[in-house]
Amino acid sequence: AQSVTQLDSQVPVFEEAPVELRCNYSSSVSVYLFWYVQYPNQGLQLLLKYLSGSTLVKGINGFEAEFNKSQTSFHLRKPSVHISDTAEYFCAVLQTGANNLFFGTGTRLTVIP
Amino acid sequence: DVKVTQSSRYLVKRTGEKVFLECVQDMDHENMFWYRQDPGLGLRLIYFSYDVKMKEKGDIPEGYSVSREKKERFSLILESASTNQTSMYLCASSDTGNRGNTIYFGEGSWLTVV
């Protein structure tokens, strides 16, 4: 069985401040890890993904995430947020050998001017 | 760029009506998916298909069926819509294999059942 936990349902942060969105997962097999972003009234767009290799993954729009196998975490970070980063962020896992993603419940990031 | 197109962005249907949600992808992907998105629940998989005429149930298939007659098209069917099926529906597609291929999403279809 697998599960994905996004610990914070809402994260308000001031513009230009750093942000971290937390994600923990559990799985009995190895996984690939993803972060998607959903802007209002739109579908999901891939931010970044971890498949193998370096545990620090850089994505679009200045985001990065670090895979920590011992803590089964894949937290998303950005050193300085913009108003345009206001969106919902989803962490997801894909078990190796599987085809479909399993999603967390999402974190709504609100950037305050 | 991969394009996943959902034909209807907003629909309002009456309880008991049959509803079709259509999805087309232009990247020759083998896999196609239908997810349902609800506040506080994230995305939940309804059905997916890994080839033409092939389908597998996801986590919440009850009340839904799917059809994949052509590789590029994947339809979600609500045989008799109910108010608890009011939701955002997201179609997605991906290439086959277990290499961590990116799943690409459409823009979503907002369905309201009254």
JSON list of C-alpha atoms in Angstrom, two decimals:
[
{"chain": "A", "resi": 1, "resn": "ALA", "atom": "CA", "xyz": [0.00, 0.00, 0.00]},
{"chain": "A", "resi": 2, "resn": "GLN", "atom": "CA", "xyz": [1.11, 3.53, -0.60]},
{"chain": "A", "resi": 3, "resn": "SER", "atom": "CA", "xyz": [0.14, 6.87, 0.83]},
{"chain": "A", "resi": 4, "resn": "VAL", "atom": "CA", "xyz": [1.12, 10.48, 0.42]},
{"chain": "A", "resi": 5, "resn": "THR", "atom": "CA", "xyz": [0.76, 13.02, 3.22]},
{"chain": "A", "resi": 6, "resn": "GLN", "atom": "CA", "xyz": [0.88, 16.73, 2.69]},
{"chain": "A", "resi": 7, "resn": "LEU", "atom": "CA", "xyz": [1.00, 18.02, 6.20]},
{"chain": "A", "resi": 8, "resn": "ASP", "atom": "CA", "xyz": [-0.21, 21.54, 5.53]},
{"chain": "A", "resi": 9, "resn": "SER", "atom": "CA", "xyz": [-3.49, 22.17, 3.75]},
{"chain": "A", "resi": 10, "resn": "GLN", "atom": "CA", "xyz": [-2.87, 25.91, 3.57]},
{"chain": "A", "resi": 11, "resn": "VAL", "atom": "CA", "xyz": [0.34, 27.93, 3.67]},
{"chain": "A", "resi": 12, "resn": "PRO", "atom": "CA", "xyz": [0.21, 31.74, 3.67]},
{"chain": "A", "resi": 13, "resn": "VAL", "atom": "CA", "xyz": [3.53, 33.48, 3.06]},
{"chain": "A", "resi": 14, "resn": "PHE", "atom": "CA", "xyz": [4.59, 37.04, 2.33]},
{"chain": "A", "resi": 15, "resn": "GLU", "atom": "CA", "xyz": [5.96, 37.96, -1.06]},
{"chain": "A", "resi": 16, "resn": "GLU", "atom": "CA", "xyz": [9.74, 37.46, -1.40]},
{"chain": "A", "resi": 17, "resn": "ALA", "atom": "CA", "xyz": [9.84, 35.20, 1.68]},
{"chain": "A", "resi": 18, "resn": "PRO", "atom": "CA", "xyz": [11.03, 31.59, 1.44]},
{"chain": "A", "resi": 19, "resn": "VAL", "atom": "CA", "xyz": [8.56, 28.73, 1.51]},
{"chain": "A", "resi": 20, "resn": "GLU", "atom": "CA", "xyz": [8.66, 25.01, 2.15]},
{"chain": "A", "resi": 21, "resn": "LEU", "atom": "CA", "xyz": [5.75, 22.70, 1.33]},
{"chain": "A", "resi": 22, "resn": "ARG", "atom": "CA", "xyz": [6.04, 19.37, 3.05]},
{"chain": "A", "resi": 23, "resn": "CYS", "atom": "CA", "xyz": [5.39, 15.93, 1.62]},
{"chain": "A", "resi": 24, "resn": "ASN", "atom": "CA", "xyz": [5.88, 12.52, 3.17]},
{"chain": "A", "resi": 25, "resn": "TYR", "atom": "CA", "xyz": [5.12, 9.20, 1.56]},
{"chain": "A", "resi": 26, "resn": "SER", "atom": "CA", "xyz": [5.00, 5.55, 2.39]},
{"chain": "A", "resi": 27, "resn": "SER", "atom": "CA", "xyz": [5.42, 2.68, -0.01]},
{"chain": "A", "resi": 28, "resn": "SER", "atom": "CA", "xyz": [6.51, -0.92, 0.16]},
{"chain": "A", "resi": 29, "resn": "VAL", "atom": "CA", "xyz": [8.42, -0.58, -3.13]},
{"chain": "A", "resi": 30, "resn": "SER", "atom": "CA", "xyz": [10.63, 2.06, -4.62]},
{"chain": "A", "resi": 31, "resn": "VAL", "atom": "CA", "xyz": [8.91, 5.09, -6.05]},
{"chain": "A", "resi": 32, "resn": "TYR", "atom": "CA", "xyz": [9.28, 8.04, -8.33]},
{"chain": "A", "resi": 33, "resn": "LEU", "atom": "CA", "xyz": [8.22, 11.38, -6.82]},
{"chain": "A", "resi": 34, "resn": "PHE", "atom": "CA", "xyz": [6.51, 14.36, -8.38]},
{"chain": "A", "resi": 35, "resn": "TRP", "atom": "CA", "xyz": [5.29, 17.83, -7.56]},
{"chain": "A", "resi": 36, "resn": "TYR", "atom": "CA", "xyz": [2.50, 19.34, -9.63]},
{"chain": "A", "resi": 37, "resn": "VAL", "atom": "CA", "xyz": [1.05, 22.86, -9.48]},
{"chain": "A", "resi": 38, "resn": "GLN", "atom": "CA", "xyz": [-2.53, 23.84, -10.23]},
{"chain": "A", "resi": 39, "resn": "TYR", "atom": "CA", "xyz": [-3.33, 27.47, -10.93]},
{"chain": "A", "resi": 40, "resn": "PRO", "atom": "CA", "xyz": [-6.95, 28.60, -10.49]},
{"chain": "A", "resi": 41, "resn": "ASN", "atom": "CA", "xyz": [-9.34, 27.02, -12.98]},
{"chain": "A", "resi": 42, "resn": "GLN", "atom": "CA", "xyz": [-6.62, 25.06, -14.69]},
{"chain": "A", "resi": 43, "resn": "GLY", "atom": "CA", "xyz": [-5.32, 21.51, -14.86]},
{"chain": "A", "resi": 44, "resn": "LEU", "atom": "CA", "xyz": [-2.13, 20.26, -13.24]},
{"chain": "A", "resi": 45, "resn": "GLN", "atom": "CA", "xyz": [1.29, 21.20, -14.51]},
{"chain": "A", "resi": 46, "resn": "LEU", "atom": "CA", "xyz": [4.48, 19.33, -13.64]},
{"chain": "A", "resi": 47, "resn": "LEU", "atom": "CA", "xyz": [6.88, 21.34, -11.46]},
{"chain": "A", "resi": 48, "resn": "LEU", "atom": "CA", "xyz": [9.57, 18.73, -11.02]},
{"chain": "A", "resi": 49, "resn": "LYS", "atom": "CA", "xyz": [10.17, 15.04, -10.51]},
{"chain": "A", "resi": 50, "resn": "TYR", "atom": "CA", "xyz": [12.68, 12.73, -8.89]},
{"chain": "A", "resi": 51, "resn": "LEU", "atom": "CA", "xyz": [13.51, 9.51, -10.68]},
{"chain": "A", "resi": 52, "resn": "SER", "atom": "CA", "xyz": [17.04, 8.66, -9.50]},
{"chain": "A", "resi": 53, "resn": "GLY", "atom": "CA", "xyz": [20.47, 10.20, -9.00]},
{"chain": "A", "resi": 54, "resn": "SER", "atom": "CA", "xyz": [20.95, 13.50, -7.22]},
{"chain": "A", "resi": 55, "resn": "THR", "atom": "CA", "xyz": [18.51, 13.92, -4.39]},
{"chain": "A", "resi": 56, "resn": "LEU", "atom": "CA", "xyz": [18.15, 17.65, -5.05]},
{"chain": "A", "resi": 57, "resn": "VAL", "atom": "CA", "xyz": [15.87, 18.25, -7.99]},
{"chain": "A", "resi": 58, "resn": "LYS", "atom": "CA", "xyz": [15.36, 21.61, -9.65]},
{"chain": "A", "resi": 59, "resn": "GLY", "atom": "CA", "xyz": [12.13, 22.43, -11.40]},
{"chain": "A", "resi": 60, "resn": "ILE", "atom": "CA", "xyz": [10.40, 25.26, -13.17]},
{"chain": "A", "resi": 61, "resn": "ASN", "atom": "CA", "xyz": [9.69, 28.71, -11.73]},
{"chain": "A", "resi": 62, "resn": "GLY", "atom": "CA", "xyz": [12.62, 28.53, -9.27]},
{"chain": "A", "resi": 63, "resn": "PHE", "atom": "CA", "xyz": [11.26, 25.60, -7.25]},
{"chain": "A", "resi": 64, "resn": "GLU", "atom": "CA", "xyz": [13.37, 22.73, -6.01]},
{"chain": "A", "resi": 65, "resn": "ALA", "atom": "CA", "xyz": [12.77, 19.62, -3.93]},
{"chain": "A", "resi": 66, "resn": "GLU", "atom": "CA", "xyz": [14.94, 17.26, -1.96]},
{"chain": "A", "resi": 67, "resn": "PHE", "atom": "CA", "xyz": [14.38, 13.54, -1.78]},
{"chain": "A", "resi": 68, "resn": "ASN", "atom": "CA", "xyz": [15.19, 12.12, 1.64]},
{"chain": "A", "resi": 69, "resn": "LYS", "atom": "CA", "xyz": [14.93, 8.37, 1.58]},
{"chain": "A", "resi": 70, "resn": "SER", "atom": "CA", "xyz": [15.49, 7.81, 5.30]},
{"chain": "A", "resi": 71, "resn": "GLN", "atom": "CA", "xyz": [12.72, 10.25, 6.20]},
{"chain": "A", "resi": 72, "resn": "THR", "atom": "CA", "xyz": [10.57, 9.26, 3.21]},
{"chain": "A", "resi": 73, "resn": "SER", "atom": "CA", "xyz": [10.10, 12.92, 2.40]},
{"chain": "A", "resi": 74, "resn": "PHE", "atom": "CA", "xyz": [10.10, 15.07, -0.71]},
{"chain": "A", "resi": 75, "resn": "HIS", "atom": "CA", "xyz": [9.68, 18.65, 0.46]},
{"chain": "A", "resi": 76, "resn": "LEU", "atom": "CA", "xyz": [9.27, 21.48, -2.05]},
{"chain": "A", "resi": 77, "resn": "ARG", "atom": "CA", "xyz": [11.11, 24.77, -1.54]},
{"chain": "A", "resi": 78, "resn": "LYS", "atom": "CA", "xyz": [11.49, 28.17, -3.09]},
{"chain": "A", "resi": 79, "resn": "PRO", "atom": "CA", "xyz": [13.84, 30.81, -1.66]},
{"chain": "A", "resi": 80, "resn": "SER", "atom": "CA", "xyz": [11.69, 33.80, -2.64]},
{"chain": "A", "resi": 81, "resn": "VAL", "atom": "CA", "xyz": [8.04, 33.55, -3.67]},
{"chain": "A", "resi": 82, "resn": "HIS", "atom": "CA", "xyz": [6.10, 35.79, -6.02]},
{"chain": "A", "resi": 83, "resn": "ILE", "atom": "CA", "xyz": [2.43, 36.66, -6.13]},
{"chain": "A", "resi": 84, "resn": "SER", "atom": "CA", "xyz": [2.16, 34.47, -9.22]},
{"chain": "A", "resi": 85, "resn": "ASP", "atom": "CA", "xyz": [3.11, 31.41, -7.14]},
{"chain": "A", "resi": 86, "resn": "THR", "atom": "CA", "xyz": [-0.31, 31.48, -5.50]},
{"chain": "A", "resi": 87, "resn": "ALA", "atom": "CA", "xyz": [-1.74, 28.10, -6.44]},
{"chain": "A", "resi": 88, "resn": "GLU", "atom": "CA", "xyz": [-2.42, 24.61, -5.15]},
{"chain": "A", "resi": 89, "resn": "TYR", "atom": "CA", "xyz": [0.51, 22.23, -5.02]},
{"chain": "A", "resi": 90, "resn": "PHE", "atom": "CA", "xyz": [0.22, 18.45, -5.15]},
{"chain": "A", "resi": 91, "resn": "CYS", "atom": "CA", "xyz": [2.81, 15.88, -4.22]},
{"chain": "A", "resi": 92, "resn": "ALA", "atom": "CA", "xyz": [2.47, 12.50, -5.94]},
{"chain": "A", "resi": 93, "resn": "VAL", "atom": "CA", "xyz": [4.18, 9.13, -6.05]},
{"chain": "A", "resi": 94, "resn": "LEU", "atom": "CA", "xyz": [4.46, 6.60, -8.81]},
{"chain": "A", "resi": 95, "resn": "GLN", "atom": "CA", "xyz": [5.45, 3.12, -7.79]},
{"chain": "A", "resi": 96, "resn": "THR", "atom": "CA", "xyz": [8.09, 1.57, -10.04]},
{"chain": "A", "resi": 97, "resn": "GLY", "atom": "CA", "xyz": [6.32, -0.74, -12.43]},
{"chain": "A", "resi": 98, "resn": "ALA", "atom": "CA", "xyz": [3.00, 1.09, -12.05]},
{"chain": "A", "resi": 99, "resn": "ASN", "atom": "CA", "xyz": [1.37, 3.51, -14.45]},
{"chain": "A", "resi": 100, "resn": "ASN", "atom": "CA", "xyz": [-0.76, 5.80, -12.31]},
{"chain": "A", "resi": 101, "resn": "LEU", "atom": "CA", "xyz": [0.10, 8.49, -9.80]},
{"chain": "A", "resi": 102, "resn": "PHE", "atom": "CA", "xyz": [-1.09, 8.51, -6.22]},
{"chain": "A", "resi": 103, "resn": "PHE", "atom": "CA", "xyz": [-1.68, 12.04, -4.97]},
{"chain": "A", "resi": 104, "resn": "GLY", "atom": "CA", "xyz": [-1.60, 13.86, -1.68]},
{"chain": "A", "resi": 105, "resn": "THR", "atom": "CA", "xyz": [-4.50, 16.08, -0.70]},
{"chain": "A", "resi": 106, "resn": "GLY", "atom": "CA", "xyz": [-2.77, 19.27, -1.80]},
{"chain": "A", "resi": 107, "resn": "THR", "atom": "CA", "xyz": [-1.38, 22.42, -0.19]},
{"chain": "A", "resi": 108, "resn": "ARG", "atom": "CA", "xyz": [-2.83, 25.78, -1.08]},
{"chain": "A", "resi": 109, "resn": "LEU", "atom": "CA", "xyz": [-0.05, 28.36, -1.17]},
{"chain": "A", "resi": 110, "resn": "THR", "atom": "CA", "xyz": [-1.19, 31.96, -0.82]},
{"chain": "A", "resi": 111, "resn": "VAL", "atom": "CA", "xyz": [1.38, 34.67, -1.37]},
{"chain": "A", "resi": 112, "resn": "ILE", "atom": "CA", "xyz": [0.53, 37.88, 0.44]},
{"chain": "A", "resi": 113, "resn": "PRO", "atom": "CA", "xyz": [1.70, 41.20, -1.05]},
{"chain": "B", "resi": 1, "resn": "ASP", "atom": "CA", "xyz": [4.10, 20.24, -26.36]},
{"chain": "B", "resi": 2, "resn": "VAL", "atom": "CA", "xyz": [1.77, 17.53, -25.18]},
{"chain": "B", "resi": 3, "resn": "LYS", "atom": "CA", "xyz": [-1.83, 18.52, -25.39]},
{"chain": "B", "resi": 4, "resn": "VAL", "atom": "CA", "xyz": [-4.64, 16.86, -23.49]},
{"chain": "B", "resi": 5, "resn": "THR", "atom": "CA", "xyz": [-7.97, 18.37, -24.43]},
{"chain": "B", "resi": 6, "resn": "GLN", "atom": "CA", "xyz": [-11.17, 17.99, -22.48]},
{"chain": "B", "resi": 7, "resn": "SER", "atom": "CA", "xyz": [-14.06, 18.98, -24.67]},
{"chain": "B", "resi": 8, "resn": "SER", "atom": "CA", "xyz": [-16.31, 20.45, -21.98]},
{"chain": "B", "resi": 9, "resn": "ARG", "atom": "CA", "xyz": [-15.01, 22.81, -19.31]},
{"chain": "B", "resi": 10, "resn": "TYR", "atom": "CA", "xyz": [-18.30, 23.40, -17.52]},
{"chain": "B", "resi": 11, "resn": "LEU", "atom": "CA", "xyz": [-21.40, 21.24, -17.51]},
{"chain": "B", "resi": 12, "resn": "VAL", "atom": "CA", "xyz": [-24.64, 21.30, -15.57]},
{"chain": "B", "resi": 13, "resn": "LYS", "atom": "CA", "xyz": [-26.70, 18.12, -15.66]},
{"chain": "B", "resi": 14, "resn": "ARG", "atom": "CA", "xyz": [-29.81, 16.87, -13.94]},
{"chain": "B", "resi": 15, "resn": "THR", "atom": "CA", "xyz": [-29.91, 13.90, -11.58]},
{"chain": "B", "resi": 16, "resn": "GLY", "atom": "CA", "xyz": [-30.41, 10.71, -13.56]},
{"chain": "B", "resi": 17, "resn": "GLU", "atom": "CA", "xyz": [-29.04, 12.04, -16.83]},
{"chain": "B", "resi": 18, "resn": "LYS", "atom": "CA", "xyz": [-26.35, 10.18, -18.73]},
{"chain": "B", "resi": 19, "resn": "VAL", "atom": "CA", "xyz": [-23.17, 12.23, -18.96]},
{"chain": "B", "resi": 20, "resn": "PHE", "atom": "CA", "xyz": [-20.23, 11.88, -21.33]},
{"chain": "B", "resi": 21, "resn": "LEU", "atom": "CA", "xyz": [-16.89, 13.54, -20.66]},
{"chain": "B", "resi": 22, "resn": "GLU", "atom": "CA", "xyz": [-14.54, 13.39, -23.60]},
{"chain": "B", "resi": 23, "resn": "CYS", "atom": "CA", "xyz": [-10.78, 13.61, -23.63]},
{"chain": "B", "resi": 24, "resn": "VAL", "atom": "CA", "xyz": [-8.31, 13.63, -26.52]},
{"chain": "B", "resi": 25, "resn": "GLN", "atom": "CA", "xyz": [-4.51, 13.56, -26.42]},
{"chain": "B", "resi": 26, "resn": "ASP", "atom": "CA", "xyz": [-2.20, 14.29, -29.32]},
{"chain": "B", "resi": 27, "resn": "MET", "atom": "CA", "xyz": [1.02, 12.54, -28.27]},
{"chain": "B", "resi": 28, "resn": "ASP", "atom": "CA", "xyz": [0.25, 8.94, -29.13]},
{"chain": "B", "resi": 29, "resn": "HIS", "atom": "CA", "xyz": [0.39, 7.99, -25.45]},
{"chain": "B", "resi": 30, "resn": "GLU", "atom": "CA", "xyz": [-0.60, 4.48, -24.48]},
{"chain": "B", "resi": 31, "resn": "ASN", "atom": "CA", "xyz": [-1.89, 5.37, -21.03]},
{"chain": "B", "resi": 32, "resn": "MET", "atom": "CA", "xyz": [-4.88, 7.54, -20.32]},
{"chain": "B", "resi": 33, "resn": "PHE", "atom": "CA", "xyz": [-6.51, 8.34, -16.99]},
{"chain": "B", "resi": 34, "resn": "TRP", "atom": "CA", "xyz": [-9.58, 9.89, -15.44]},
{"chain": "B", "resi": 35, "resn": "TYR", "atom": "CA", "xyz": [-9.22, 11.50, -12.03]},
{"chain": "B", "resi": 36, "resn": "ARG", "atom": "CA", "xyz": [-11.73, 13.21, -9.83]},
{"chain": "B", "resi": 37, "resn": "GLN", "atom": "CA", "xyz": [-10.66, 16.20, -7.74]},
{"chain": "B", "resi": 38, "resn": "ASP", "atom": "CA", "xyz": [-12.49, 17.27, -4.60]},
{"chain": "B", "resi": 39, "resn": "PRO", "atom": "CA", "xyz": [-11.46, 19.82, -1.94]},
{"chain": "B", "resi": 40, "resn": "GLY", "atom": "CA", "xyz": [-9.50, 18.21, 0.87]},
{"chain": "B", "resi": 41, "resn": "LEU", "atom": "CA", "xyz": [-9.33, 14.87, -0.94]},
{"chain": "B", "resi": 42, "resn": "GLY", "atom": "CA", "xyz": [-6.83, 15.66, -3.67]},
{"chain": "B", "resi": 43, "resn": "LEU", "atom": "CA", "xyz": [-7.05, 13.67, -6.88]},
{"chain": "B", "resi": 44, "resn": "ARG", "atom": "CA", "xyz": [-8.48, 10.19, -6.91]},
{"chain": "B", "resi": 45, "resn": "LEU", "atom": "CA", "xyz": [-8.19, 7.79, -9.81]},
{"chain": "B", "resi": 46, "resn": "ILE", "atom": "CA", "xyz": [-11.46, 6.63, -11.32]},
{"chain": "B", "resi": 47, "resn": "TYR", "atom": "CA", "xyz": [-10.27, 4.51, -14.26]},
{"chain": "B", "resi": 48, "resn": "PHE", "atom": "CA", "xyz": [-7.26, 4.20, -16.45]},
{"chain": "B", "resi": 49, "resn": "SER", "atom": "CA", "xyz": [-6.54, 2.59, -19.78]},
{"chain": "B", "resi": 50, "resn": "TYR", "atom": "CA", "xyz": [-3.22, 1.25, -21.01]},
{"chain": "B", "resi": 51, "resn": "ASP", "atom": "CA", "xyz": [-4.32, 0.43, -24.53]},
{"chain": "B", "resi": 52, "resn": "VAL", "atom": "CA", "xyz": [-7.26, 0.62, -26.89]},
{"chain": "B", "resi": 53, "resn": "LYS", "atom": "CA", "xyz": [-10.27, -1.23, -25.48]},
{"chain": "B", "resi": 54, "resn": "MET", "atom": "CA", "xyz": [-8.34, -1.97, -22.27]},
{"chain": "B", "resi": 55, "resn": "LYS", "atom": "CA", "xyz": [-9.32, -0.49, -18.93]},
{"chain": "B", "resi": 56, "resn": "GLU", "atom": "CA", "xyz": [-8.64, -0.93, -15.26]},
{"chain": "B", "resi": 57, "resn": "LYS", "atom": "CA", "xyz": [-10.53, 0.30, -12.25]},
{"chain": "B", "resi": 58, "resn": "GLY", "atom": "CA", "xyz": [-8.93, 2.90, -10.09]},
{"chain": "B", "resi": 59, "resn": "ASP", "atom": "CA", "xyz": [-9.74, 3.78, -6.50]},
{"chain": "B", "resi": 60, "resn": "ILE", "atom": "CA", "xyz": [-13.31, 5.06, -7.01]},
{"chain": "B", "resi": 61, "resn": "PRO", "atom": "CA", "xyz": [-14.90, 3.42, -10.09]},
{"chain": "B", "resi": 62, "resn": "GLU", "atom": "CA", "xyz": [-18.41, 3.07, -8.68]},
{"chain": "B", "resi": 63, "resn": "GLY", "atom": "CA", "xyz": [-20.98, 4.97, -10.72]},
{"chain": "B", "resi": 64, "resn": "TYR", "atom": "CA", "xyz": [-18.61, 5.45, -13.67]},
{"chain": "B", "resi": 65, "resn": "SER", "atom": "CA", "xyz": [-17.62, 3.60, -16.81]},
{"chain": "B", "resi": 66, "resn": "VAL", "atom": "CA", "xyz": [-15.12, 4.39, -19.55]},
{"chain": "B", "resi": 67, "resn": "SER", "atom": "CA", "xyz": [-14.59, 3.80, -23.23]},
{"chain": "B", "resi": 68, "resn": "ARG", "atom": "CA", "xyz": [-11.43, 3.76, -25.29]},
{"chain": "B", "resi": 69, "resn": "GLU", "atom": "CA", "xyz": [-12.18, 2.89, -28.90]},
{"chain": "B", "resi": 70, "resn": "LYS", "atom": "CA", "xyz": [-9.29, 4.90, -30.33]},
{"chain": "B", "resi": 71, "resn": "LYS", "atom": "CA", "xyz": [-5.84, 5.44, -28.90]},
{"chain": "B", "resi": 72, "resn": "GLU", "atom": "CA", "xyz": [-6.16, 9.19, -28.67]},
{"chain": "B", "resi": 73, "resn": "ARG", "atom": "CA", "xyz": [-9.60, 9.32, -27.08]},
{"chain": "B", "resi": 74, "resn": "PHE", "atom": "CA", "xyz": [-10.77, 8.30, -23.61]},
{"chain": "B", "resi": 75, "resn": "SER", "atom": "CA", "xyz": [-14.34, 8.89, -22.50]},
{"chain": "B", "resi": 76, "resn": "LEU", "atom": "CA", "xyz": [-15.77, 8.92, -19.00]},
{"chain": "B", "resi": 77, "resn": "ILE", "atom": "CA", "xyz": [-19.43, 7.99, -18.69]},
{"chain": "B", "resi": 78, "resn": "LEU", "atom": "CA", "xyz": [-21.81, 8.61, -15.84]},
{"chain": "B", "resi": 79, "resn": "GLU", "atom": "CA", "xyz": [-24.72, 6.28, -16.58]},
{"chain": "B", "resi": 80, "resn": "SER", "atom": "CA", "xyz": [-27.08, 8.03, -14.19]},
{"chain": "B", "resi": 81, "resn": "ALA", "atom": "CA", "xyz": [-25.64, 11.19, -12.70]},
{"chain": "B", "resi": 82, "resn": "SER", "atom": "CA", "xyz": [-26.12, 11.85, -9.01]},
{"chain": "B", "resi": 83, "resn": "THR", "atom": "CA", "xyz": [-25.47, 14.96, -6.94]},
{"chain": "B", "resi": 84, "resn": "ASN", "atom": "CA", "xyz": [-22.50, 13.34, -5.22]},
{"chain": "B", "resi": 85, "resn": "GLN", "atom": "CA", "xyz": [-20.78, 13.22, -8.59]},
{"chain": "B", "resi": 86, "resn": "THR", "atom": "CA", "xyz": [-20.59, 17.01, -8.69]},
{"chain": "B", "resi": 87, "resn": "SER", "atom": "CA", "xyz": [-16.86, 17.54, -8.98]},
{"chain": "B", "resi": 88, "resn": "MET", "atom": "CA", "xyz": [-13.91, 18.53, -11.13]},
{"chain": "B", "resi": 89, "resn": "TYR", "atom": "CA", "xyz": [-12.84, 15.77, -13.52]},
{"chain": "B", "resi": 90, "resn": "LEU", "atom": "CA", "xyz": [-9.32, 15.66, -14.88]},
{"chain": "B", "resi": 91, "resn": "CYS", "atom": "CA", "xyz": [-8.15, 13.60, -17.82]},
{"chain": "B", "resi": 92, "resn": "ALA", "atom": "CA", "xyz": [-4.47, 12.72, -18.21]},
{"chain": "B", "resi": 93, "resn": "SER", "atom": "CA", "xyz": [-2.15, 10.73, -20.43]},
{"chain": "B", "resi": 94, "resn": "SER", "atom": "CA", "xyz": [1.35, 9.29, -20.32]},
{"chain": "B", "resi": 95, "resn": "ASP", "atom": "CA", "xyz": [3.74, 7.17, -22.29]},
{"chain": "B", "resi": 96, "resn": "THR", "atom": "CA", "xyz": [4.01, 3.54, -21.37]},
{"chain": "B", "resi": 97, "resn": "GLY", "atom": "CA", "xyz": [6.78, 1.84, -19.41]},
{"chain": "B", "resi": 98, "resn": "ASN", "atom": "CA", "xyz": [7.92, 2.14, -15.85]},
{"chain": "B", "resi": 99, "resn": "ARG", "atom": "CA", "xyz": [10.47, 4.87, -16.26]},
{"chain": "B", "resi": 100, "resn": "GLY", "atom": "CA", "xyz": [8.69, 7.50, -14.24]},
{"chain": "B", "resi": 101, "resn": "ASN", "atom": "CA", "xyz": [7.16, 9.06, -17.29]},
{"chain": "B", "resi": 102, "resn": "THR", "atom": "CA", "xyz": [5.40, 12.36, -16.74]},
{"chain": "B", "resi": 103, "resn": "ILE", "atom": "CA", "xyz": [1.63, 12.27, -16.67]},
{"chain": "B", "resi": 104, "resn": "TYR", "atom": "CA", "xyz": [0.13, 15.21, -18.57]},
{"chain": "B", "resi": 105, "resn": "PHE", "atom": "CA", "xyz": [-3.20, 16.70, -17.57]},
{"chain": "B", "resi": 106, "resn": "GLY", "atom": "CA", "xyz": [-6.04, 18.43, -19.34]},
{"chain": "B", "resi": 107, "resn": "GLU", "atom": "CA", "xyz": [-7.58, 21.61, -17.98]},
{"chain": "B", "resi": 108, "resn": "GLY", "atom": "CA", "xyz": [-10.43, 19.85, -16.25]},
{"chain": "B", "resi": 109, "resn": "SER", "atom": "CA", "xyz": [-14.19, 19.59, -16.58]},
{"chain": "B", "resi": 110, "resn": "TRP", "atom": "CA", "xyz": [-16.36, 21.06, -13.88]},
{"chain": "B", "resi": 111, "resn": "LEU", "atom": "CA", "xyz": [-19.52, 18.99, -13.56]},
{"chain": "B", "resi": 112, "resn": "THR", "atom": "CA", "xyz": [-22.48, 20.12, -11.49]},
{"chain": "B", "resi": 113, "resn": "VAL", "atom": "CA", "xyz": [-25.35, 17.69, -11.00]},
{"chain": "B", "resi": 114, "resn": "VAL", "atom": "CA", "xyz": [-28.58, 19.29, -9.81]}
]
